[in-house]
């Protein structure tokens, strides 16, 4: 059984790196890293502040949508 990597290997070329990420070893590495990250560190995306401002300005009475 192969040892599971805790750090990403160094690659000689972009194609070597692409092949590694596409392999089961690379995909497993990503899954292990995601599982090791505590849920409290994952940020929820609130969306773009610009879009939020545009949405507020597009609703004159706060309830009706213009579209």
mmCIF file with all atom_site columns, C-alpha atoms in Angstrom:
data_model
loop_
_atom_site.group_PDB
_atom_site.id
_atom_site.type_symbol
_atom_site.label_atom_id
_atom_site.label_alt_id
_atom_site.label_comp_id
_atom_site.label_asym_id
_atom_site.label_entity_id
_atom_site.label_seq_id
_atom_site.pdbx_PDB_ins_code
_atom_site.Cartn_x
_atom_site.Cartn_y
_atom_site.Cartn_z
_atom_site.occupancy
_atom_site.B_iso_or_equiv
_atom_site.pdbx_formal_charge
_atom_site.auth_seq_id
_atom_site.auth_comp_id
_atom_site.auth_asym_id
_atom_site.auth_atom_id
_atom_site.pdbx_PDB_model_num
ATOM 1  C CA . UNK A 1 1  ? 0.000   0.000  0.000   1.00 0.00 ? 1  UNK A CA 1
ATOM 2  C CA . UNK A 1 2  ? 1.340   3.429  -0.981  1.00 0.00 ? 2  UNK A CA 1
ATOM 3  C CA . UNK A 1 3  ? 1.919   6.067  1.664   1.00 0.00 ? 3  UNK A CA 1
ATOM 4  C CA . UNK A 1 4  ? -0.587  8.893  1.479   1.00 0.00 ? 4  UNK A CA 1
ATOM 5  C CA . UNK A 1 5  ? 0.957   12.260 0.677   1.00 0.00 ? 5  UNK A CA 1
ATOM 6  C CA . UNK A 1 6  ? 0.488   15.093 3.119   1.00 0.00 ? 6  UNK A CA 1
ATOM 7  C CA . UNK A 1 7  ? 2.156   17.655 0.860   1.00 0.00 ? 7  UNK A CA 1
ATOM 8  C CA . UNK A 1 8  ? 1.932   18.200 -2.854  1.00 0.00 ? 8  UNK A CA 1
ATOM 9  C CA . UNK A 1 9  ? 4.885   16.804 -4.850  1.00 0.00 ? 9  UNK A CA 1
ATOM 10 C CA . UNK A 1 10 ? 7.179   18.993 -6.972  1.00 0.00 ? 10 UNK A CA 1
ATOM 11 C CA . UNK A 1 11 ? 6.568   18.620 -10.709 1.00 0.00 ? 11 UNK A CA 1
ATOM 12 C CA . UNK A 1 12 ? 8.995   18.942 -13.618 1.00 0.00 ? 12 UNK A CA 1
ATOM 13 C CA . UNK A 1 13 ? 6.379   20.253 -16.050 1.00 0.00 ? 13 UNK A CA 1
ATOM 14 C CA . UNK A 1 14 ? 2.782   21.389 -16.235 1.00 0.00 ? 14 UNK A CA 1
ATOM 15 C CA . UNK A 1 15 ? 1.803   18.220 -18.045 1.00 0.00 ? 15 UNK A CA 1
ATOM 16 C CA . UNK A 1 16 ? 3.257   16.087 -15.220 1.00 0.00 ? 16 UNK A CA 1
ATOM 17 C CA . UNK A 1 17 ? 1.270   18.135 -12.731 1.00 0.00 ? 17 UNK A CA 1
ATOM 18 C CA . UNK A 1 18 ? -1.934  17.836 -14.794 1.00 0.00 ? 18 UNK A CA 1
ATOM 19 C CA . UNK A 1 19 ? -1.537  14.076 -15.027 1.00 0.00 ? 19 UNK A CA 1
ATOM 20 C CA . UNK A 1 20 ? -0.994  13.819 -11.265 1.00 0.00 ? 20 UNK A CA 1
ATOM 21 C CA . UNK A 1 21 ? -4.109  15.904 -10.422 1.00 0.00 ? 21 UNK A CA 1
ATOM 22 C CA . UNK A 1 22 ? -6.150  13.762 -12.831 1.00 0.00 ? 22 UNK A CA 1
ATOM 23 C CA . UNK A 1 23 ? -4.895  10.534 -11.267 1.00 0.00 ? 23 UNK A CA 1
ATOM 24 C CA . UNK A 1 24 ? -6.625  8.785  -8.379  1.00 0.00 ? 24 UNK A CA 1
ATOM 25 C CA . UNK A 1 25 ? -3.702  9.801  -6.150  1.00 0.00 ? 25 UNK A CA 1
ATOM 26 C CA . UNK A 1 26 ? -4.213  13.513 -6.921  1.00 0.00 ? 26 UNK A CA 1
ATOM 27 C CA . UNK A 1 27 ? -7.984  13.336 -6.445  1.00 0.00 ? 27 UNK A CA 1
ATOM 28 C CA . UNK A 1 28 ? -7.485  11.475 -3.167  1.00 0.00 ? 28 UNK A CA 1
ATOM 29 C CA . UNK A 1 29 ? -5.067  14.178 -2.020  1.00 0.00 ? 29 UNK A CA 1
ATOM 30 C CA . UNK A 1 30 ? -7.724  16.852 -2.598  1.00 0.00 ? 30 UNK A CA 1
ATOM 31 C CA . UNK A 1 31 ? -10.352 14.829 -0.734  1.00 0.00 ? 31 UNK A CA 1
ATOM 32 C CA . UNK A 1 32 ? -8.030  14.301 2.243   1.00 0.00 ? 32 UNK A CA 1
ATOM 33 C CA . UNK A 1 33 ? -7.147  18.004 2.356   1.00 0.00 ? 33 UNK A CA 1
ATOM 34 C CA . UNK A 1 34 ? -10.816 19.008 2.245   1.00 0.00 ? 34 UNK A CA 1
ATOM 35 C CA . UNK A 1 35 ? -11.714 16.508 4.968   1.00 0.00 ? 35 UNK A CA 1
ATOM 36 C CA . UNK A 1 36 ? -8.873  17.724 7.187   1.00 0.00 ? 36 UNK A CA 1
ATOM 37 C CA . UNK A 1 37 ? -10.012 21.344 7.002   1.00 0.00 ? 37 UNK A CA 1
ATOM 38 C CA . UNK A 1 38 ? -12.343 22.201 9.881   1.00 0.00 ? 38 UNK A CA 1
ATOM 39 C CA . UNK A 1 39 ? -15.814 23.356 8.877   1.00 0.00 ? 39 UNK A CA 1
ATOM 40 C CA . UNK A 1 40 ? -15.343 26.596 10.827  1.00 0.00 ? 40 UNK A CA 1
ATOM 41 C CA . UNK A 1 41 ? -12.551 27.630 8.451   1.00 0.00 ? 41 UNK A CA 1
ATOM 42 C CA . UNK A 1 42 ? -14.731 27.224 5.379   1.00 0.00 ? 42 UNK A CA 1
ATOM 43 C CA . UNK A 1 43 ? -16.228 30.553 4.455   1.00 0.00 ? 43 UNK A CA 1
ATOM 44 C CA . UNK A 1 44 ? -19.731 30.944 3.183   1.00 0.00 ? 44 UNK A CA 1
ATOM 45 C CA . UNK A 1 45 ? -19.933 33.079 0.109   1.00 0.00 ? 45 UNK A CA 1
ATOM 46 C CA . UNK A 1 46 ? -22.288 35.975 0.555   1.00 0.00 ? 46 UNK A CA 1
ATOM 47 C CA . UNK A 1 47 ? -22.068 36.978 -3.091  1.00 0.00 ? 47 UNK A CA 1
ATOM 48 C CA . UNK A 1 48 ? -20.769 40.080 -4.715  1.00 0.00 ? 48 UNK A CA 1
ATOM 49 C CA . UNK A 1 49 ? -21.189 43.334 -2.758  1.00 0.00 ? 49 UNK A CA 1
ATOM 50 C CA . UNK A 1 50 ? -21.757 45.136 -6.063  1.00 0.00 ? 50 UNK A CA 1
ATOM 51 C CA . UNK A 1 51 ? -24.653 42.845 -6.997  1.00 0.00 ? 51 UNK A CA 1
ATOM 52 C CA . UNK A 1 52 ? -26.165 43.279 -3.528  1.00 0.00 ? 52 UNK A CA 1
ATOM 53 C CA . UNK A 1 53 ? -26.082 47.078 -3.918  1.00 0.00 ? 53 UNK A CA 1
ATOM 54 C CA . UNK A 1 54 ? -27.585 46.842 -7.404  1.00 0.00 ? 54 UNK A CA 1
ATOM 55 C CA . UNK A 1 55 ? -30.396 44.613 -6.116  1.00 0.00 ? 55 UNK A CA 1
ATOM 56 C CA . UNK A 1 56 ? -31.240 47.099 -3.370  1.00 0.00 ? 56 UNK A CA 1
ATOM 57 C CA . UNK A 1 57 ? -31.300 50.045 -5.777  1.00 0.00 ? 57 UNK A CA 1
ATOM 58 C CA . UNK A 1 58 ? -33.430 48.151 -8.318  1.00 0.00 ? 58 UNK A CA 1
ATOM 59 C CA . UNK A 1 59 ? -36.280 47.645 -5.833  1.00 0.00 ? 59 UNK A CA 1
ATOM 60 C CA . UNK A 1 60 ? -37.778 51.116 -5.150  1.00 0.00 ? 60 UNK A CA 1
ATOM 61 C CA . UNK A 1 61 ? -40.249 49.988 -2.471  1.00 0.00 ? 61 UNK A CA 1
ATOM 62 C CA . UNK A 1 62 ? -38.100 47.171 -1.157  1.00 0.00 ? 62 UNK A CA 1
ATOM 63 C CA . UNK A 1 63 ? -40.595 44.468 -2.147  1.00 0.00 ? 63 UNK A CA 1
ATOM 64 C CA . UNK A 1 64 ? -41.376 44.779 -5.857  1.00 0.00 ? 64 UNK A CA 1
ATOM 65 C CA . UNK A 1 65 ? -38.986 43.617 -8.478  1.00 0.00 ? 65 UNK A CA 1
ATOM 66 C CA . UNK A 1 66 ? -38.752 45.599 -11.679 1.00 0.00 ? 66 UNK A CA 1
ATOM 67 C CA . UNK A 1 67 ? -38.340 42.582 -13.902 1.00 0.00 ? 67 UNK A CA 1
#
